[in-house]
Amino acid sequence: MTDQLEKQLATLYVSEKTGSDENGDGSEAKPFKTTLRALRQNDKEESLKILVEAADSGDASKQRWQPISEAGMKKAKKLHQQEVKRNEKAAEREKEDAERREKNLEEARAIVIQQDASLPQPKTIKIRSAKESRDVRVKVFGWVHRLRRQGRVLMFVVLRDGTGYLQCVFNDQLCQTYDAVTLATEATICVYGVIKSLPEGKTAPDGHEMVVDYWELIGASPAGGADNLLNEESGVDVMLDNRHMLIRGDNMSKMLKLRSVLIKAFRDHYYDRGYFEITPPTLVQTQVEGGATLFKLDYFGQEAYLTQSSQLYLETATPAVGDCYCIAQSYRAEQSRTRRHLAEYTHIEGECPFVTFEELLDRIEDLIVDVAQRVMDSPFAHLVTDLNPNFKVPKKPFKRMDYTDAIKYLKEHNITKDDGTFYEFGDDIPEAPERKMTDEINEPIMLCRFPAEIKSFYMPRTKEDNRLTESVDVLMPNVGEIVGGSMRTWKYEELVDGFKKNNLPLEPYYWYLDLRKYGSCPHGGYGLGLERYLTWLANRQHIRDCTIYPRFVDRCRP
């Protein structure tokens, strides 16, 4: 009879040494850590049998599992009963709160607000025009950026419309309606009222606030708003998964605006210098930088790639339009997870016919400085100073350093490879030592004349040393390389020789080779990474902050 009774009892195992209240299930293989956790598992205490691991269970002469002592069970039951009472009270309070909330919502549903017909008709404005629209009745659409309630009769909303921020004050019934009581951040609303300057001592965006006389809910947002998806504790992957919400924040909003201003500054620079913009294809069947970094795809049964660079197409445009440039996407399938690499980025490329290498260097230098100055002279210079308060437009001329001098610098300053050996002529200088050198010198560097073996097939040799090419990388402190450029091999035989040495077939490049047959000339060009330039301009730690949806290894969403 006793054996039958024991079989009916639920048996749970507890071990202070090997158990876990989080991951255990109360079995002998996965015991709980505490008796309290076992009681939570089965609150029918009279039908529960608890076995605890003996303190000296390693002793072979003693049984490992033993029934819990009476004192131990009594203490655990007392704690469990206290916990049950606390939970019952909490559930009761929650029920009362829910009933109170529902009652408040019912009362709020009964409150209806209407526009005062005696007020002047409002003028619809964007927040950027708020200063010029003070003291007249206006209408503004936007998103609830921040929200603060003070009791039942006062509510402060900071509205965002992409052009600025506006603090709005809601009084009395305006903040007692159902829509007001349930309003959350990121909801879209329309507010009507008069914008008034703030008295001295009070603060709000642009030194004013709107006294709201009527408002409408356009699109609701769940309770908690954006905090449902993101908060200050969110990790990098969570922030990247919810990038569509992250970009609504202050800093990312400024970055997107600054990026737009920067692109305009590049276009204005080129326009004023007499360049024409070209829009080259991004689906290609030729390579520029190397096959290992190409994204391949099926193009109606043929092999094609996403472009790495528009250089070759820009070269074909120079006989038609002269100096030209493009602002286009480029793609590189390199397995790089550094803070300055993206798989998709915006490439600003220029090509210039009838120039010397020194003239090309001057043009690149002019581009970098002039574009920065244009941004700082624009109405949006505050975006730079907000993000990078210490930014200063660099002075010309930049420091010009040959590759051979860089090798000497690395040796003289004991900057070595991982194995402790020095970099020698012919070595490709990786990012880390290049960055260290640039940061130590702490000024822009035009690193010139790299060995032919580490540069592309289309780069011509220098007259002074046949081992070197007429090539340049522009290095900026805190970022590293932002521009790569060179003169282009312009003589037919020399270019064909370069193809053969790099085992590249001639036929797919027939159109590129024709440039050397039909009126060739000395010419050069460069590619500038927009995101890298922006990383430098805004002093960002990571390049992913400089694009709306970054693409890199294992990241292609959202």
Coordinates of C-alpha atoms in Angstrom, one line a residue:
M1 CA 0.0 0.0 0.0
T2 CA 2.9 2.4 0.9
D3 CA 4.6 1.6 -2.5
Q4 CA 1.4 2.4 -4.4
L5 CA 1.1 5.8 -2.5
E6 CA 4.7 6.7 -3.3
K7 CA 4.1 6.1 -7.0
Q8 CA 1.2 8.5 -6.9
L9 CA 3.4 11.3 -5.4
A10 CA 5.0 13.7 -7.9
T11 CA 8.8 13.4 -7.4
L12 CA 11.1 16.4 -8.0
Y13 CA 14.8 16.5 -7.5
V14 CA 16.8 19.4 -6.0
S15 CA 20.6 19.9 -6.0
E16 CA 22.3 23.0 -4.7
K17 CA 25.5 21.9 -6.4
T18 CA 24.4 20.9 -9.9
G19 CA 20.8 22.1 -10.2
S20 CA 19.4 25.2 -12.0
D21 CA 16.2 27.0 -11.4
E22 CA 16.4 28.5 -14.9
N23 CA 17.2 25.5 -17.0
G24 CA 16.3 22.6 -14.8
D25 CA 13.0 20.6 -15.1
G26 CA 13.1 18.8 -11.7
S27 CA 14.1 15.5 -13.1
E28 CA 17.0 13.5 -11.8
A29 CA 19.0 14.4 -14.9
K30 CA 18.1 18.1 -14.7
P31 CA 17.4 18.9 -11.0
F32 CA 16.3 22.3 -9.7
K33 CA 18.6 24.3 -7.5
T34 CA 16.1 25.3 -4.8
T35 CA 13.2 23.7 -3.1
L36 CA 11.1 26.8 -3.6
R37 CA 11.5 26.3 -7.4
A38 CA 10.2 22.8 -7.0
L39 CA 7.2 24.0 -5.1
R40 CA 6.5 26.5 -7.8
Q41 CA 6.5 23.6 -10.3
N42 CA 3.9 21.7 -8.3
D43 CA 2.0 23.7 -5.7
K44 CA -0.1 20.7 -4.5
E45 CA 2.3 20.3 -1.6
E46 CA 0.5 17.2 -0.1
S47 CA 1.1 15.2 -3.3
L48 CA 4.7 16.3 -3.8
K49 CA 7.8 14.3 -2.9
I50 CA 11.1 16.2 -3.0
L51 CA 14.5 14.5 -3.1
V52 CA 17.6 16.5 -2.4
E53 CA 21.2 15.6 -3.2
A54 CA 23.1 14.6 -0.1
A55 CA 26.0 17.0 0.8
D56 CA 28.5 14.1 0.6
S57 CA 26.9 12.4 -2.4
G58 CA 30.4 11.5 -3.6
D59 CA 30.6 8.9 -0.8
A60 CA 29.9 5.5 -2.5
S61 CA 28.4 4.1 0.7
K62 CA 25.7 6.7 0.8
Q63 CA 22.6 7.2 -1.3
R64 CA 22.9 10.3 -3.6
W65 CA 19.2 11.4 -3.4
Q66 CA 17.4 11.6 0.0
P67 CA 14.0 12.9 1.1
I68 CA 14.1 16.6 2.1
S69 CA 14.2 17.1 5.9
E70 CA 11.1 18.3 7.7
A71 CA 12.7 21.6 8.7
G72 CA 13.8 22.2 5.1
M73 CA 10.4 21.4 3.7
K74 CA 8.7 23.6 6.4
K75 CA 10.9 26.6 5.5
A76 CA 10.4 26.2 1.8
K77 CA 6.6 25.9 2.2
K78 CA 6.5 29.1 4.3
L79 CA 8.5 31.0 1.6
H80 CA 6.2 29.5 -1.1
Q81 CA 3.0 30.5 0.7
Q82 CA 4.4 34.1 1.1
E83 CA 5.2 34.2 -2.5
V84 CA 1.7 32.9 -3.5
K85 CA 0.1 35.7 -1.4
R86 CA 2.3 38.3 -2.9
N87 CA 1.4 37.1 -6.4
E88 CA -2.3 37.1 -5.6
K89 CA -2.1 40.7 -4.3
A90 CA -0.1 41.8 -7.3
A91 CA -2.7 40.1 -9.6
E92 CA -5.5 41.9 -7.7
R93 CA -3.7 45.2 -8.0
E94 CA -3.2 44.6 -11.7
K95 CA -6.9 43.8 -12.1
E96 CA -7.8 47.0 -10.3
D97 CA -5.4 49.0 -12.4
A98 CA -6.8 47.5 -15.6
E99 CA -10.3 48.3 -14.5
R100 CA -9.2 51.8 -13.6
R101 CA -7.5 52.2 -17.0
E102 CA -10.6 50.9 -18.8
K103 CA -12.8 53.3 -16.8
N104 CA -10.5 56.2 -17.7
L105 CA -10.5 55.2 -21.4
E106 CA -14.3 55.0 -21.3
E107 CA -14.4 58.5 -19.9
A108 CA -11.8 59.7 -22.5
R109 CA -13.9 58.2 -25.3
A110 CA -16.8 60.5 -24.2
I111 CA -14.6 63.6 -24.6
V112 CA -14.8 65.1 -28.1
I113 CA -12.9 68.2 -29.2
Q114 CA -13.8 70.5 -32.0
Q115 CA -12.1 73.3 -33.8
D116 CA -13.1 76.8 -32.8
A117 CA -14.7 78.2 -35.9
S118 CA -14.0 81.8 -34.7
L119 CA -10.2 81.3 -34.9
P120 CA -8.3 82.3 -38.1
Q121 CA -7.8 79.7 -40.8
P122 CA -4.4 78.1 -40.2
K123 CA -1.5 78.3 -42.6
T124 CA 0.1 74.8 -43.2
I125 CA 3.9 75.0 -42.6
K126 CA 7.0 72.8 -42.2
I127 CA 8.8 73.1 -38.9
R128 CA 11.8 74.7 -40.6
S129 CA 9.5 77.7 -41.2
A130 CA 8.4 77.9 -37.6
K131 CA 10.5 81.0 -36.7
E132 CA 9.1 83.0 -39.5
S133 CA 5.6 81.9 -38.6
R134 CA 5.4 82.9 -35.0
D135 CA 2.3 84.7 -33.6
V136 CA 0.0 83.5 -36.4
R137 CA -2.2 80.4 -36.4
V138 CA -0.5 77.5 -38.2
K139 CA -1.0 73.8 -38.9
V140 CA 1.8 71.3 -38.7
F141 CA 2.0 67.6 -39.5
G142 CA 4.7 65.4 -37.9
W143 CA 5.7 62.4 -35.7
V144 CA 5.7 62.4 -31.9
H145 CA 9.4 62.5 -31.1
R146 CA 9.0 62.9 -27.4
L147 CA 6.0 62.9 -25.0
R148 CA 5.6 64.1 -21.4
R149 CA 2.4 64.2 -19.4
Q150 CA 1.8 66.3 -16.3
G151 CA -1.3 65.2 -14.6
R152 CA -4.6 65.1 -16.6
V153 CA -4.6 68.6 -17.9
L154 CA -1.2 69.2 -19.4
M155 CA 0.9 67.4 -22.0
F156 CA 4.1 68.3 -23.8
V157 CA 4.8 66.8 -27.3
V158 CA 8.0 67.4 -29.3
L159 CA 7.0 67.0 -32.9
R160 CA 9.3 66.0 -35.7
D161 CA 8.7 66.4 -39.4
G162 CA 12.2 65.8 -40.8
T163 CA 12.9 69.5 -41.2
G164 CA 13.1 70.3 -37.5
Y165 CA 11.6 69.8 -34.0
L166 CA 8.7 71.8 -32.4
Q167 CA 7.5 71.6 -28.8
C168 CA 3.7 71.6 -28.6
V169 CA 1.7 72.3 -25.4
F170 CA -1.7 70.6 -25.0
N171 CA -4.1 71.8 -22.3
D172 CA -7.3 70.7 -20.6
Q173 CA -9.6 68.6 -22.9
L174 CA -6.9 68.5 -25.6
C175 CA -5.0 66.0 -23.5
Q176 CA -8.0 64.1 -22.1
T177 CA -9.5 62.6 -25.3
Y178 CA -9.0 58.9 -26.0
D179 CA -6.4 59.7 -28.7
A180 CA -4.5 61.8 -26.2
V181 CA -4.6 59.3 -23.4
T182 CA -3.3 56.5 -25.7
L183 CA -0.9 58.7 -27.7
A184 CA 2.6 57.2 -27.9
T185 CA 5.9 58.2 -29.5
E186 CA 6.2 57.8 -33.3
A187 CA 2.5 58.4 -33.8
T188 CA 1.7 60.9 -36.5
I189 CA -0.5 63.9 -35.7
C190 CA -1.6 67.2 -37.0
V191 CA -1.5 70.2 -34.6
Y192 CA -3.2 73.6 -34.9
G193 CA -2.1 76.6 -32.9
V194 CA 0.1 79.6 -32.4
I195 CA 3.9 79.4 -32.1
K196 CA 5.1 81.7 -29.3
S197 CA 8.7 82.7 -28.2
L198 CA 9.6 81.3 -24.8
P199 CA 10.3 83.6 -21.9
E200 CA 13.9 83.8 -20.7
G201 CA 14.9 80.9 -18.6
K202 CA 12.8 78.3 -20.5
T203 CA 14.1 76.1 -23.2
A204 CA 12.7 74.2 -26.2
P205 CA 13.9 73.6 -29.8
D206 CA 14.5 77.0 -31.5
G207 CA 13.4 78.9 -28.4
H208 CA 9.7 78.7 -29.0
E209 CA 6.7 76.4 -28.5
M210 CA 3.2 76.0 -30.0
V211 CA 0.2 76.5 -27.9
V212 CA -2.2 74.0 -29.4
D213 CA -5.9 74.8 -29.8
Y214 CA -6.8 71.7 -31.8
W215 CA -5.2 68.5 -33.0
E216 CA -5.9 65.3 -34.9
L217 CA -4.4 61.8 -34.8
I218 CA -3.3 60.7 -38.2
G219 CA -1.6 57.3 -37.5
A220 CA -1.4 55.7 -34.1
S221 CA 1.7 54.0 -32.6
P222 CA 1.7 51.1 -30.1
A223 CA 2.0 51.8 -26.4
G224 CA 5.6 52.4 -25.7
G225 CA 6.4 53.6 -29.2
A226 CA 9.8 52.9 -30.6
D227 CA 11.0 51.6 -27.2
N228 CA 9.2 48.4 -28.2
L229 CA 12.0 47.7 -30.7
L230 CA 15.0 49.8 -29.5
N231 CA 16.4 51.3 -26.4
E232 CA 19.8 52.4 -25.1
E233 CA 20.6 48.8 -24.0
S234 CA 20.1 47.4 -27.5
G235 CA 23.1 45.6 -29.0
V236 CA 24.5 46.2 -32.5
D237 CA 22.6 43.4 -34.2
V238 CA 19.3 44.5 -32.7
M239 CA 20.0 48.1 -33.9
L240 CA 20.8 46.9 -37.4
D241 CA 17.7 44.6 -37.5
N242 CA 15.6 47.7 -36.5
R243 CA 17.5 50.2 -38.6
H244 CA 14.2 51.5 -40.0
M245 CA 13.4 52.8 -36.5
L246 CA 17.0 53.7 -35.6
I247 CA 17.2 56.3 -38.4
R248 CA 14.4 58.3 -36.7
G249 CA 16.8 59.1 -33.9
D250 CA 18.6 62.5 -33.6
N251 CA 22.1 61.4 -34.7
M252 CA 21.1 59.1 -37.6
S253 CA 18.7 61.8 -38.8
K254 CA 21.5 64.3 -38.9
M255 CA 23.8 61.8 -40.7
L256 CA 21.2 61.2 -43.4
K257 CA 20.7 65.0 -43.9
L258 CA 24.5 65.6 -43.9
R259 CA 24.9 62.9 -46.5
S260 CA 22.4 64.6 -48.8
V261 CA 24.1 68.0 -48.3
L262 CA 27.5 66.3 -49.0
I263 CA 26.3 64.8 -52.3
K264 CA 25.0 68.2 -53.4
A265 CA 28.3 69.7 -52.5
F266 CA 30.1 67.2 -54.7
R267 CA 27.7 67.9 -57.6
D268 CA 28.1 71.6 -57.2
H269 CA 31.9 71.3 -57.2
Y270 CA 31.9 69.3 -60.4
Y271 CA 29.4 71.6 -62.1
D272 CA 31.5 74.7 -61.2
R273 CA 34.7 73.0 -62.5
G274 CA 33.0 72.1 -65.8
Y275 CA 32.5 68.4 -65.4
F276 CA 29.5 66.5 -66.8
E277 CA 27.7 63.8 -64.8
I278 CA 27.5 60.3 -66.4
T279 CA 25.2 57.5 -65.2
P280 CA 27.1 54.3 -66.1
P281 CA 25.6 50.8 -65.8
T282 CA 25.9 48.7 -62.6
L283 CA 25.5 45.4 -64.4
V284 CA 28.7 44.6 -66.2
Q285 CA 30.7 41.7 -67.7
T286 CA 34.2 43.1 -67.1
Q287 CA 36.3 43.6 -63.9
V288 CA 38.3 46.5 -62.7
E289 CA 39.7 45.7 -59.3
G290 CA 39.9 41.9 -59.3
G291 CA 37.7 38.8 -59.8
A292 CA 37.8 37.7 -56.2
T293 CA 35.7 40.7 -55.1
L294 CA 33.0 40.4 -57.8
F295 CA 29.3 39.6 -57.1
K296 CA 28.3 37.2 -59.9
L297 CA 24.8 36.9 -61.2
D298 CA 22.9 35.2 -64.1
Y299 CA 22.1 37.8 -66.7
F300 CA 19.6 36.1 -69.1
G301 CA 21.8 33.0 -69.2
Q302 CA 25.1 34.9 -69.4
E303 CA 27.6 35.5 -66.5
A304 CA 27.5 39.1 -65.3
Y305 CA 28.6 41.0 -62.2
L306 CA 27.6 44.0 -60.1
T307 CA 30.1 46.7 -60.8
Q308 CA 33.2 47.4 -58.6
S309 CA 33.9 50.7 -60.3
S310 CA 32.6 52.8 -63.2
Q311 CA 36.1 53.9 -64.2
L312 CA 36.2 52.1 -67.5
Y313 CA 32.9 53.5 -68.6
L314 CA 33.8 57.0 -67.5
E315 CA 37.0 56.7 -69.6
T316 CA 34.8 56.0 -72.7
A317 CA 32.8 59.2 -72.0
T318 CA 35.8 61.6 -71.9
P319 CA 36.1 61.8 -75.8
A320 CA 32.4 62.7 -75.8
V321 CA 32.1 65.2 -72.9
G322 CA 35.6 65.9 -71.6
D323 CA 36.0 66.0 -67.8
C324 CA 33.3 63.8 -66.3
Y325 CA 32.2 62.1 -63.1
C326 CA 29.6 59.8 -61.6
I327 CA 27.9 59.2 -58.3
A328 CA 26.9 55.6 -58.3
Q329 CA 26.7 52.4 -56.3
S330 CA 29.7 50.0 -56.3
Y331 CA 29.8 46.5 -54.9
R332 CA 32.7 44.5 -53.5
A333 CA 32.4 40.9 -52.3
E334 CA 35.4 40.9 -50.1
Q335 CA 35.1 39.2 -46.8
S336 CA 36.0 42.3 -44.8
R337 CA 34.5 43.0 -41.4
T338 CA 36.4 46.2 -40.6
R339 CA 34.9 49.5 -39.5
R340 CA 35.7 51.0 -42.9
H341 CA 34.4 48.4 -45.3
L342 CA 31.0 47.9 -46.9
A343 CA 29.8 45.4 -49.6
E344 CA 27.7 48.2 -51.2
Y345 CA 28.8 51.8 -51.2
T346 CA 28.4 55.1 -53.0
H347 CA 31.3 55.6 -55.4
I348 CA 32.2 59.1 -56.6
E349 CA 34.5 58.8 -59.6
G350 CA 36.1 61.3 -61.9
E351 CA 38.0 61.0 -65.2
C352 CA 40.1 63.8 -66.7
P353 CA 41.6 63.8 -70.2
F354 CA 44.8 65.6 -71.1
V355 CA 46.2 65.9 -67.5
T356 CA 49.6 65.0 -66.0
F357 CA 49.9 63.0 -62.8
E358 CA 50.7 66.2 -60.8
E359 CA 47.6 67.9 -62.2
L360 CA 45.5 64.9 -61.3
L361 CA 46.8 65.1 -57.7
D362 CA 45.9 68.8 -57.6
R363 CA 42.4 68.1 -58.8
I364 CA 41.9 65.4 -56.1
E365 CA 43.2 67.7 -53.4
D366 CA 40.9 70.5 -54.7
L367 CA 37.9 68.2 -54.7
I368 CA 38.4 67.2 -51.0
V369 CA 39.0 70.7 -49.7
D370 CA 36.4 72.5 -51.8
V371 CA 33.6 70.0 -51.0
A372 CA 34.3 70.3 -47.3
Q373 CA 34.3 74.1 -47.6
R374 CA 31.0 74.1 -49.5
V375 CA 29.4 72.0 -46.7
M376 CA 30.7 74.4 -44.1
D377 CA 29.4 77.4 -46.1
S378 CA 26.0 75.9 -46.5
P379 CA 22.9 76.5 -44.3
F380 CA 23.5 73.0 -42.9
A381 CA 27.0 73.5 -41.5
H382 CA 25.5 73.0 -38.0
L383 CA 25.0 69.3 -38.9
V384 CA 28.8 68.9 -39.1
T385 CA 29.4 70.9 -35.9
D386 CA 26.7 69.0 -34.0
L387 CA 28.3 65.7 -35.0
N388 CA 32.0 66.8 -35.1
P389 CA 32.5 70.0 -33.1
N390 CA 36.2 70.1 -33.8
F391 CA 36.0 69.8 -37.6
K392 CA 38.2 72.2 -39.6
V393 CA 38.4 72.3 -43.4
P394 CA 41.9 71.0 -44.3
K395 CA 44.5 73.3 -45.8
K396 CA 46.2 72.9 -49.1
P397 CA 48.7 71.6 -50.1
F398 CA 48.4 68.1 -48.6
K399 CA 51.5 66.3 -47.6
R400 CA 52.7 64.2 -50.6
M401 CA 54.6 61.0 -49.7
D402 CA 56.0 58.4 -52.0
Y403 CA 55.4 54.7 -51.2
T404 CA 59.2 54.3 -50.8
D405 CA 59.2 57.0 -48.2
A406 CA 56.2 55.4 -46.4
I407 CA 58.2 52.1 -46.2
K408 CA 61.1 54.1 -44.6
Y409 CA 58.7 55.8 -42.2
L410 CA 57.3 52.5 -41.0
K411 CA 60.9 51.2 -40.3
E412 CA 62.0 54.4 -38.6
H413 CA 58.9 54.4 -36.3
N414 CA 59.1 50.7 -35.6
I415 CA 55.7 49.9 -37.2
T416 CA 56.0 46.2 -38.1
K417 CA 54.1 43.2 -39.5
D418 CA 52.3 40.9 -37.0
D419 CA 55.4 38.6 -37.0
G420 CA 57.7 41.6 -36.0
T421 CA 59.4 41.9 -39.3
F422 CA 59.5 45.2 -41.2
Y423 CA 57.6 46.1 -44.4
E424 CA 59.8 45.9 -47.5
F425 CA 59.6 47.4 -51.0
G426 CA 56.9 45.5 -52.9
D427 CA 54.7 44.8 -49.8
D428 CA 51.1 46.0 -49.8
I429 CA 50.8 48.2 -46.7
P430 CA 47.7 46.9 -44.9
E431 CA 45.1 49.1 -43.2
A432 CA 46.4 49.0 -39.6
P433 CA 50.0 50.2 -40.2
E434 CA 48.7 52.7 -42.8
R435 CA 46.2 54.1 -40.3
K436 CA 48.9 54.2 -37.6
M437 CA 51.2 56.2 -39.8
T438 CA 48.5 58.6 -40.9
D439 CA 47.2 59.2 -37.3
E440 CA 50.8 59.8 -36.1
I441 CA 51.4 62.4 -38.9
N442 CA 47.9 63.7 -38.2
E443 CA 47.3 65.4 -41.5
P444 CA 46.0 64.4 -44.9
I445 CA 48.5 62.4 -46.9
M446 CA 48.6 61.8 -50.6
L447 CA 50.5 58.5 -50.7
C448 CA 51.9 58.2 -54.3
R449 CA 53.8 55.9 -56.7
F450 CA 53.0 52.4 -55.6
P451 CA 54.9 49.3 -57.0
A452 CA 53.3 47.9 -60.2
E453 CA 53.0 44.5 -58.7
I454 CA 50.4 45.6 -56.1
K455 CA 48.4 47.9 -58.3
S456 CA 45.9 47.4 -61.2
F457 CA 46.8 46.4 -64.7
Y458 CA 45.7 49.8 -66.2
M459 CA 48.2 52.0 -64.2
P460 CA 51.2 53.3 -66.2
R461 CA 54.8 53.2 -64.9
T462 CA 56.6 56.3 -63.8
K463 CA 59.3 57.7 -66.1
E464 CA 61.8 57.9 -63.1
D465 CA 61.4 54.3 -62.0
N466 CA 59.9 51.6 -64.1
R467 CA 59.0 49.6 -60.9
L468 CA 56.5 52.3 -59.8
T469 CA 53.1 53.4 -61.1
E470 CA 51.6 56.9 -61.3
S471 CA 49.1 56.1 -58.6
V472 CA 47.8 57.7 -55.4
D473 CA 45.8 56.9 -52.2
V474 CA 44.6 59.8 -50.1
L475 CA 44.8 59.0 -46.4
M476 CA 42.9 61.0 -43.7
P477 CA 43.5 60.9 -40.0
N478 CA 41.0 58.6 -38.0
V479 CA 39.7 57.1 -41.2
G480 CA 42.5 56.0 -43.5
E481 CA 42.1 55.8 -47.3
I482 CA 39.2 57.7 -48.8
V483 CA 40.4 58.1 -52.4
G484 CA 42.3 55.8 -54.8
G485 CA 43.4 57.2 -58.1
S486 CA 46.0 56.9 -60.9
M487 CA 46.9 57.9 -64.4
R488 CA 45.6 55.4 -67.0
T489 CA 47.8 53.4 -69.5
W490 CA 46.9 55.2 -72.7
K491 CA 49.0 53.4 -75.3
Y492 CA 47.5 50.4 -77.0
E493 CA 50.5 48.1 -76.9
E494 CA 51.2 48.8 -73.2
L495 CA 47.6 48.1 -72.2
V496 CA 47.4 44.9 -74.2
D497 CA 50.6 43.8 -72.4
G498 CA 49.0 44.6 -69.1
F499 CA 46.0 42.4 -70.0
K500 CA 48.3 39.5 -70.9
K501 CA 50.3 39.8 -67.7
N502 CA 47.1 39.6 -65.6
N503 CA 45.6 36.8 -67.7
L504 CA 42.7 38.9 -68.7
P505 CA 40.9 38.0 -72.0
L506 CA 41.0 40.9 -74.6
E507 CA 37.6 40.2 -76.2
P508 CA 35.3 41.4 -73.4
Y509 CA 37.3 44.6 -73.2
Y510 CA 37.2 45.4 -77.0
W511 CA 35.4 48.7 -76.4
Y512 CA 37.9 49.7 -73.7
L513 CA 40.8 48.9 -76.0
D514 CA 39.2 50.9 -78.8
L515 CA 39.8 54.0 -76.7
R516 CA 43.5 53.5 -77.3
K517 CA 43.0 53.0 -81.1
Y518 CA 40.8 56.0 -81.8
G519 CA 42.6 59.1 -80.5
S520 CA 44.0 58.2 -77.2
C521 CA 45.6 60.7 -74.8
P522 CA 47.2 60.9 -71.4
H523 CA 44.4 60.8 -68.8
G524 CA 43.7 60.0 -65.2
G525 CA 41.0 59.5 -62.7
Y526 CA 40.1 58.4 -59.2
G527 CA 37.4 56.9 -57.0
L528 CA 36.3 58.4 -53.7
G529 CA 34.1 56.5 -51.2
L530 CA 31.3 58.8 -50.1
E531 CA 30.8 56.9 -46.8
R532 CA 34.5 57.1 -46.0
Y533 CA 34.5 60.9 -46.7
L534 CA 31.4 61.2 -44.5
T535 CA 33.1 59.1 -41.8
W536 CA 35.9 61.6 -41.8
L537 CA 33.7 64.7 -42.0
A538 CA 31.4 63.6 -39.1
N539 CA 34.1 61.8 -37.1
R540 CA 32.2 58.6 -36.9
Q541 CA 33.7 55.4 -35.4
H542 CA 32.2 53.0 -37.9
I543 CA 31.4 53.4 -41.6
R544 CA 28.0 51.7 -41.1
D545 CA 26.8 54.9 -39.5
C546 CA 27.2 56.7 -42.8
T547 CA 24.7 54.9 -44.9
I548 CA 21.0 54.3 -44.4
Y549 CA 21.0 50.5 -44.6
P550 CA 24.6 49.1 -44.5
R551 CA 25.5 46.0 -46.4
F552 CA 28.4 43.9 -45.4
V553 CA 29.3 40.2 -44.7
D554 CA 26.1 38.4 -43.4
R555 CA 24.1 41.6 -43.4
C556 CA 21.5 42.2 -46.1
R557 CA 18.5 43.2 -44.1
P558 CA 16.2 45.1 -43.6

